[in-house]
Amino acid sequence: MTMTDNIITPELVALDANFGGTTTEVITNLATLVQGAGRATSTDVLAGDALAREAKSDTGVPGGVAIPHCRSEAVTQPTLAFARLDPAVNFGGPDGDANLVFLIAAPAGGGKEHLKILSKLARALVKKDFTAALRSAETKDEIVELVLNVVNAAPKKATAPAATTEATPAPEASESSAPSNDVTRIVAITACPTGIAHTYMAADSLTQTAEEMDGVELVVETQGSSAVTPVASEVIDAADAVIFATDVGVKDRERFVGKPVIESGVKRAINEPKKMIEEAVAASKNPNAYRVTGGNGSAEASADAEGAQLGWGKRIQQAVMTGVSYMVPFVAAGGLLLALGFLFGGYQVADVAESVVKDFSLSNLPGTIFTEDGEQVSRTGLLLYLGAVLFATGQAAMGFVVAALSGYIAYALAGRPGIAPGFVGGAISVTVGAGFIGGLITGIIAGLVAMWIGSWKVPRIIGSLMPVVIIPLLTSLVVGLSMYLLLGRPLEALMTAMQDGLKGMSGSSAIVLGIILGLMMCFDLGGPVNKAAYLFATAGLSTGDDASLKIMATVMAAGMVPPIALSVATFVRKNLFTPAEQENGKSAWLLGLSFISEGAIPFAAADPLRVIPSMMLGGAVTGAISMSFGTTSRAPHGGLFVFFAISPFWAWLVAIVAGVIVSAAAVIAMKQFWPNKAVEAANKKAETQPVAA
């Protein structure tokens, strides 16, 4: 029996089932099927992961179909759960409610072979005959047979040398490298954040639409979670236009330099494939159309191409978020190592770590030593040596924070040629004292300059040197001169003023800052506002000053409040929550204790008007109390489990408990005095009938 033979079984199918009226209920019921079949260790964890993915973007697609999907630690083997719903539920699809819903559940650490299987299903869902068969099937066994026929089907063989990942090119796509007058050749890239479903659905949607259009040949490269086979260079050379339908950066974007480009999110390729192809055809005939440059930029465009590409503001915003996402692992690893260093070596380890690591070893452990101020270090021997090693390692990781932020902002804007100048700019920012503000500025400058230089038209003999020598050299020169001659001192003064202002905050001003941070952490529960507050805290953590440590403690405490408060509320007044929310409440408290704010997303997604204000109120209370007590945290993550890095720990706990009580009371009051009819209906249904299976 192969891996695909039991990816779906009759017990994973529900026909004409009433799974509730919200996406939360439907996904939770599907997760229950998976757990009941022995494919998942926890319904709550699987449903939470799927709902967290759903919160990023709707999974409804054309044809009354929805494909919620996720990777989850709870999933033990690749699984498909299917429900034909009655009544249908709104998953944000372009043509209304969905009555065919597949939950695609992939193991978090699984290999890539099963992702290819799941991608076959996603591609089949854009075919009308397949969805019609799903709607007309009379038994669960028929559904299983239909799905297995799809996922076990042999892959189509591409006739073009541009063999793509899963998506099949038009037959004549590469028979000639020279474009003809009456045929428009298009290369498309599709990619979504998880790389499981939308990537491949967008690819097939574009491919099938192109096959129905006269005078269009299209090849798709799917940059999903399974192996990516790049489009052949000769196919790119022959292309008249490019479509980028992605929610993430395009890999090796510089391959498409000079090509007219139409750019959008991945779902537009699913919903409006014909319109995107028509725009690409028009762009291929427009000499002023947006074009790909050496990085991720564009040239000037005519009004005819309006909306074809992302605006500059959005592009820079995405670049900054990319830089933050690459920076966070440095902060998390470095910060936790610093905290462990203090745990083993004591608070004085920061003063002696460098000398201990250089002068001692496991065979020559330190005895009684003194700091530069003549103070005797309280710990000796193995504990001090291990603490110093951990602290020095963490310090090395934290030393890359600003450079990584700057480097990957530049990378998001200009591709690989931007990485080196971005890192150089970040290192200069640290040298001149401009800190993370300087890193933000140098990253943007490096990215834009590298993008501009990459757009230069140069002789072919020089072109090969552009990405590896000329662009990094000239961009690094521009960034270095800008920082040392123009921007360094003003940015250093701004950073110093901020640090001095934070250090000087006391009394009411510190409490106001705590309230603001608490509101931000609880506003979108892991979204951009939450991440902005977290970046503010972690970027300052590298300085090690007392004010920054207070901000870190406040941010972490406030971020823990929503999941814990909602868990408490579901225990205290369970009848105010749907059965699905009651199930989520059983595990949300653990997510909260671990500082995973996303544990509250299922509640907020189902009832934002009652949940989000209540959580913000509790977060503000926690932020104010944490700041007023002056609690500090040397760890950037970990919640309750890094108690050793928080001081005073009791005051930090008081702040969290107070916020939890306020948020729980507020959400109970909101739901009590402003009843939710959907909750009442779900509870009545649960009382009168079991969960459909």
CSV table of N, CA, C and O in Angstrom, one decimal, residues 248-310:
chain,number,residue,atom,x,y,z
A,248,VAL,N,4.2,35.8,-1.7
A,248,VAL,CA,5.6,35.9,-1.1
A,248,VAL,C,6.5,36.3,-2.2
A,248,VAL,O,6.1,36.5,-3.4
A,249,GLY,N,7.8,36.6,-1.9
A,249,GLY,CA,8.7,37.0,-2.9
A,249,GLY,C,9.0,35.9,-4.0
A,249,GLY,O,8.9,34.7,-3.7
A,250,VAL,N,9.2,36.4,-5.2
A,250,VAL,CA,9.5,35.5,-6.3
A,250,VAL,C,11.0,35.1,-6.2
A,250,VAL,O,11.9,35.9,-6.1
A,251,LYS,N,11.2,33.8,-6.2
A,251,LYS,CA,12.6,33.3,-6.2
A,251,LYS,C,13.3,33.6,-7.5
A,251,LYS,O,12.8,33.3,-8.6
A,252,ASP,N,14.6,34.0,-7.4
A,252,ASP,CA,15.4,34.3,-8.6
A,252,ASP,C,14.7,35.2,-9.6
A,252,ASP,O,14.6,34.9,-10.8
A,253,ARG,N,14.2,36.2,-9.1
A,253,ARG,CA,13.4,37.2,-9.9
A,253,ARG,C,14.2,37.8,-11.0
A,253,ARG,O,13.7,38.2,-12.1
A,254,GLU,N,15.5,37.9,-10.8
A,254,GLU,CA,16.4,38.5,-11.8
A,254,GLU,C,16.4,37.8,-13.1
A,254,GLU,O,16.9,38.3,-14.1
A,255,ARG,N,15.9,36.6,-13.2
A,255,ARG,CA,15.8,35.8,-14.5
A,255,ARG,C,14.9,36.6,-15.5
A,255,ARG,O,15.0,36.3,-16.7
A,256,PHE,N,14.0,37.4,-14.9
A,256,PHE,CA,13.0,38.0,-15.8
A,256,PHE,C,13.3,39.5,-16.1
A,256,PHE,O,12.3,40.2,-16.5
A,257,VAL,N,14.5,39.9,-15.9
A,257,VAL,CA,14.9,41.3,-16.2
A,257,VAL,C,14.4,41.7,-17.6
A,257,VAL,O,14.7,41.0,-18.5
A,258,GLY,N,13.8,42.9,-17.6
A,258,GLY,CA,13.4,43.5,-18.9
A,258,GLY,C,12.0,43.0,-19.4
A,258,GLY,O,11.5,43.6,-20.4
A,259,LYS,N,11.4,42.0,-18.8
A,259,LYS,CA,10.1,41.5,-19.3
A,259,LYS,C,9.0,42.4,-18.7
A,259,LYS,O,9.0,42.7,-17.5
A,260,PRO,N,8.0,42.7,-19.5
A,260,PRO,CA,6.8,43.3,-19.0
A,260,PRO,C,6.1,42.4,-17.9
A,260,PRO,O,6.1,41.2,-18.1
A,261,VAL,N,5.7,42.9,-16.8
A,261,VAL,CA,5.2,42.1,-15.7
A,261,VAL,C,3.8,42.6,-15.2
A,261,VAL,O,3.5,43.7,-15.1
A,262,ILE,N,2.9,41.6,-15.0
A,262,ILE,CA,1.7,41.8,-14.3
A,262,ILE,C,1.8,41.1,-12.9
A,262,ILE,O,2.1,39.9,-12.9
A,263,GLU,N,1.5,41.8,-11.9
A,263,GLU,CA,1.8,41.3,-10.5
A,263,GLU,C,0.6,41.5,-9.6
A,263,GLU,O,-0.1,42.5,-9.6
A,264,SER,N,0.3,40.4,-8.9
A,264,SER,CA,-0.9,40.4,-7.9
A,264,SER,C,-0.7,39.3,-6.9
A,264,SER,O,0.3,38.6,-6.9
A,265,GLY,N,-1.6,39.2,-6.0
A,265,GLY,CA,-1.7,38.1,-5.0
A,265,GLY,C,-2.1,36.9,-5.7
A,265,GLY,O,-2.6,36.9,-6.8
A,266,VAL,N,-1.8,35.7,-5.1
A,266,VAL,CA,-2.0,34.4,-5.8
A,266,VAL,C,-3.5,34.2,-6.0
A,266,VAL,O,-3.9,33.5,-7.0
A,267,LYS,N,-4.4,34.7,-5.1
A,267,LYS,CA,-5.8,34.4,-5.3
A,267,LYS,C,-6.4,35.1,-6.6
A,267,LYS,O,-7.4,34.6,-7.1
A,268,ARG,N,-5.8,36.2,-7.0
A,268,ARG,CA,-6.4,36.8,-8.2
A,268,ARG,C,-6.2,35.9,-9.4
A,268,ARG,O,-7.0,35.9,-10.3
A,269,ALA,N,-5.1,35.1,-9.4
A,269,ALA,CA,-4.9,34.2,-10.6
A,269,ALA,C,-6.0,33.1,-10.6
A,269,ALA,O,-6.3,32.5,-11.6
A,270,ILE,N,-6.5,32.8,-9.4
A,270,ILE,CA,-7.6,31.7,-9.3
A,270,ILE,C,-8.9,32.4,-9.7
A,270,ILE,O,-9.7,31.8,-10.4
A,271,ASN,N,-9.2,33.6,-9.2
A,271,ASN,CA,-10.5,34.2,-9.4
A,271,ASN,C,-10.6,34.9,-10.8
A,271,ASN,O,-11.7,34.9,-11.4
A,272,GLU,N,-9.5,35.5,-11.3
A,272,GLU,CA,-9.6,36.3,-12.5
A,272,GLU,C,-8.4,35.9,-13.5
A,272,GLU,O,-7.7,36.7,-13.9
A,273,PRO,N,-8.3,34.6,-13.8
A,273,PRO,CA,-7.2,34.2,-14.7
A,273,PRO,C,-7.2,34.8,-16.0
A,273,PRO,O,-6.2,35.3,-16.6
A,274,LYS,N,-8.4,34.9,-16.6
A,274,LYS,CA,-8.5,35.5,-18.0
A,274,LYS,C,-8.1,36.9,-18.0
A,274,LYS,O,-7.4,37.4,-18.9
A,275,LYS,N,-8.6,37.7,-17.0
A,275,LYS,CA,-8.2,39.1,-16.9
A,275,LYS,C,-6.7,39.3,-16.8
A,275,LYS,O,-6.2,40.2,-17.4
A,276,MET,N,-6.1,38.5,-16.0
A,276,MET,CA,-4.6,38.6,-15.8
A,276,MET,C,-3.9,38.3,-17.1
A,276,MET,O,-2.9,39.0,-17.4
A,277,ILE,N,-4.3,37.3,-17.8
A,277,ILE,CA,-3.7,36.9,-19.1
A,277,ILE,C,-3.9,38.1,-20.1
A,277,ILE,O,-3.0,38.4,-20.8
A,278,GLU,N,-5.1,38.6,-20.1
A,278,GLU,CA,-5.4,39.7,-21.0
A,278,GLU,C,-4.5,40.9,-20.7
A,278,GLU,O,-4.0,41.6,-21.6
A,279,GLU,N,-4.3,41.2,-19.4
A,279,GLU,CA,-3.4,42.3,-19.0
A,279,GLU,C,-2.0,42.0,-19.4
A,279,GLU,O,-1.3,42.9,-19.9
A,280,ALA,N,-1.6,40.8,-19.3
A,280,ALA,CA,-0.2,40.4,-19.7
A,280,ALA,C,0.0,40.6,-21.3
A,280,ALA,O,1.0,41.0,-21.7
A,281,VAL,N,-1.1,40.2,-22.0
A,281,VAL,CA,-1.0,40.3,-23.5
A,281,VAL,C,-0.9,41.8,-23.8
A,281,VAL,O,-0.1,42.2,-24.7
A,282,ALA,N,-1.7,42.7,-23.1
A,282,ALA,CA,-1.7,44.1,-23.4
A,282,ALA,C,-0.3,44.7,-23.0
A,282,ALA,O,0.3,45.5,-23.7
A,283,ALA,N,0.3,44.2,-21.9
A,283,ALA,CA,1.6,44.7,-21.5
A,283,ALA,C,2.7,44.4,-22.4
A,283,ALA,O,3.6,45.1,-22.7
A,284,SER,N,2.5,43.2,-23.1
A,284,SER,CA,3.6,42.7,-24.0
A,284,SER,C,3.6,43.7,-25.3
A,284,SER,O,4.6,43.7,-25.9
A,285,LYS,N,2.5,44.4,-25.5
A,285,LYS,CA,2.5,45.3,-26.7
A,285,LYS,C,2.6,46.7,-26.3
A,285,LYS,O,2.5,47.6,-27.2
A,286,ASN,N,2.8,47.0,-25.0
A,286,ASN,CA,3.0,48.4,-24.5
A,286,ASN,C,4.4,48.7,-24.2
A,286,ASN,O,5.0,48.1,-23.2
A,287,PRO,N,5.1,49.5,-25.0
A,287,PRO,CA,6.5,49.8,-24.7
A,287,PRO,C,6.8,50.5,-23.4
A,287,PRO,O,7.9,50.5,-22.9
A,288,ASN,N,5.7,51.0,-22.8
A,288,ASN,CA,5.9,51.7,-21.5
A,288,ASN,C,5.4,50.9,-20.3
A,288,ASN,O,5.1,51.4,-19.2
A,289,ALA,N,5.1,49.6,-20.5
A,289,ALA,CA,4.6,48.8,-19.4
A,289,ALA,C,5.6,48.6,-18.3
A,289,ALA,O,6.8,48.8,-18.5
A,290,TYR,N,5.1,48.2,-17.2
A,290,TYR,CA,6.0,47.8,-16.1
A,290,TYR,C,6.9,46.7,-16.5
A,290,TYR,O,6.5,45.8,-17.2
A,291,ARG,N,8.2,46.8,-16.1
A,291,ARG,CA,9.1,45.8,-16.5
A,291,ARG,C,10.0,45.4,-15.3
A,291,ARG,O,10.2,46.2,-14.4
A,292,VAL,N,10.4,44.1,-15.3
A,292,VAL,CA,11.2,43.6,-14.2
A,292,VAL,C,12.6,44.2,-14.4
A,292,VAL,O,13.2,44.1,-15.5
A,293,THR,N,13.2,44.7,-13.3
A,293,THR,CA,14.6,45.1,-13.3
A,293,THR,C,15.5,44.1,-12.6
A,293,THR,O,15.0,43.0,-12.3
A,294,GLY,N,16.7,44.5,-12.4
A,294,GLY,CA,17.7,43.6,-11.8
A,294,GLY,C,17.3,43.1,-10.4
A,294,GLY,O,17.8,42.2,-9.9
A,295,GLY,N,16.3,43.9,-9.7
A,295,GLY,CA,15.9,43.4,-8.4
A,295,GLY,C,14.4,43.1,-8.5
A,295,GLY,O,13.9,42.5,-9.4
A,296,ASN,N,13.6,43.7,-7.6
A,296,ASN,CA,12.2,43.5,-7.5
A,296,ASN,C,11.5,44.7,-7.9
A,296,ASN,O,10.3,45.0,-7.5
A,297,GLY,N,12.1,45.6,-8.7
A,297,GLY,CA,11.5,46.9,-9.0
A,297,GLY,C,10.8,46.9,-10.3
A,297,GLY,O,10.7,46.0,-11.0
A,298,SER,N,10.4,48.1,-10.7
A,298,SER,CA,9.8,48.3,-12.0
A,298,SER,C,10.3,49.6,-12.6
A,298,SER,O,10.7,50.5,-11.9
A,299,ALA,N,10.1,49.7,-13.9
A,299,ALA,CA,10.4,51.0,-14.6
A,299,ALA,C,9.2,51.8,-14.6
A,299,ALA,O,8.2,51.5,-14.1
A,300,GLU,N,9.3,53.0,-15.2
A,300,GLU,CA,8.1,53.8,-15.3
A,300,GLU,C,7.1,53.1,-16.2
A,300,GLU,O,7.4,52.4,-17.1
A,301,ALA,N,5.8,53.3,-15.9
A,301,ALA,CA,4.7,52.7,-16.6
A,301,ALA,C,3.7,53.7,-17.1
A,301,ALA,O,3.6,54.8,-16.6
A,302,SER,N,3.1,53.3,-18.2
A,302,SER,CA,2.0,54.2,-18.7
A,302,SER,C,0.7,54.0,-18.0
A,302,SER,O,0.6,53.0,-17.2
A,303,ALA,N,-0.2,54.8,-18.2
A,303,ALA,CA,-1.5,54.7,-17.6
A,303,ALA,C,-2.2,53.4,-18.0
A,303,ALA,O,-3.0,52.9,-17.2
A,304,ASP,N,-1.9,52.9,-19.2
A,304,ASP,CA,-2.5,51.7,-19.6
A,304,ASP,C,-2.2,50.5,-18.7
A,304,ASP,O,-3.0,49.5,-18.6
A,305,ALA,N,-1.1,50.6,-18.0
A,305,ALA,CA,-0.7,49.4,-17.2
A,305,ALA,C,-1.0,49.7,-15.7
A,305,ALA,O,-0.5,49.0,-14.8
A,306,GLU,N,-1.8,50.7,-15.4
A,306,GLU,CA,-2.2,51.0,-14.1
A,306,GLU,C,-2.7,49.8,-13.3
A,306,GLU,O,-3.5,49.1,-13.8
A,307,GLY,N,-2.2,49.6,-12.1
A,307,GLY,CA,-2.6,48.5,-11.3
A,307,GLY,C,-1.9,47.2,-11.6
A,307,GLY,O,-2.2,46.2,-11.0
A,308,ALA,N,-1.0,47.2,-12.6
A,308,ALA,CA,-0.4,45.9,-13.0
A,308,ALA,C,0.7,45.5,-11.9
A,308,ALA,O,1.0,44.3,-11.9
A,309,GLN,N,1.2,46.4,-11.2
A,309,GLN,CA,2.2,46.1,-10.2
A,309,GLN,C,1.8,46.7,-8.8
A,309,GLN,O,1.0,47.6,-8.7
A,310,LEU,N,2.5,46.2,-7.8
A,310,LEU,CA,2.2,46.7,-6.4
A,310,LEU,C,2.8,48.1,-6.4
A,310,LEU,O,3.8,48.4,-7.0
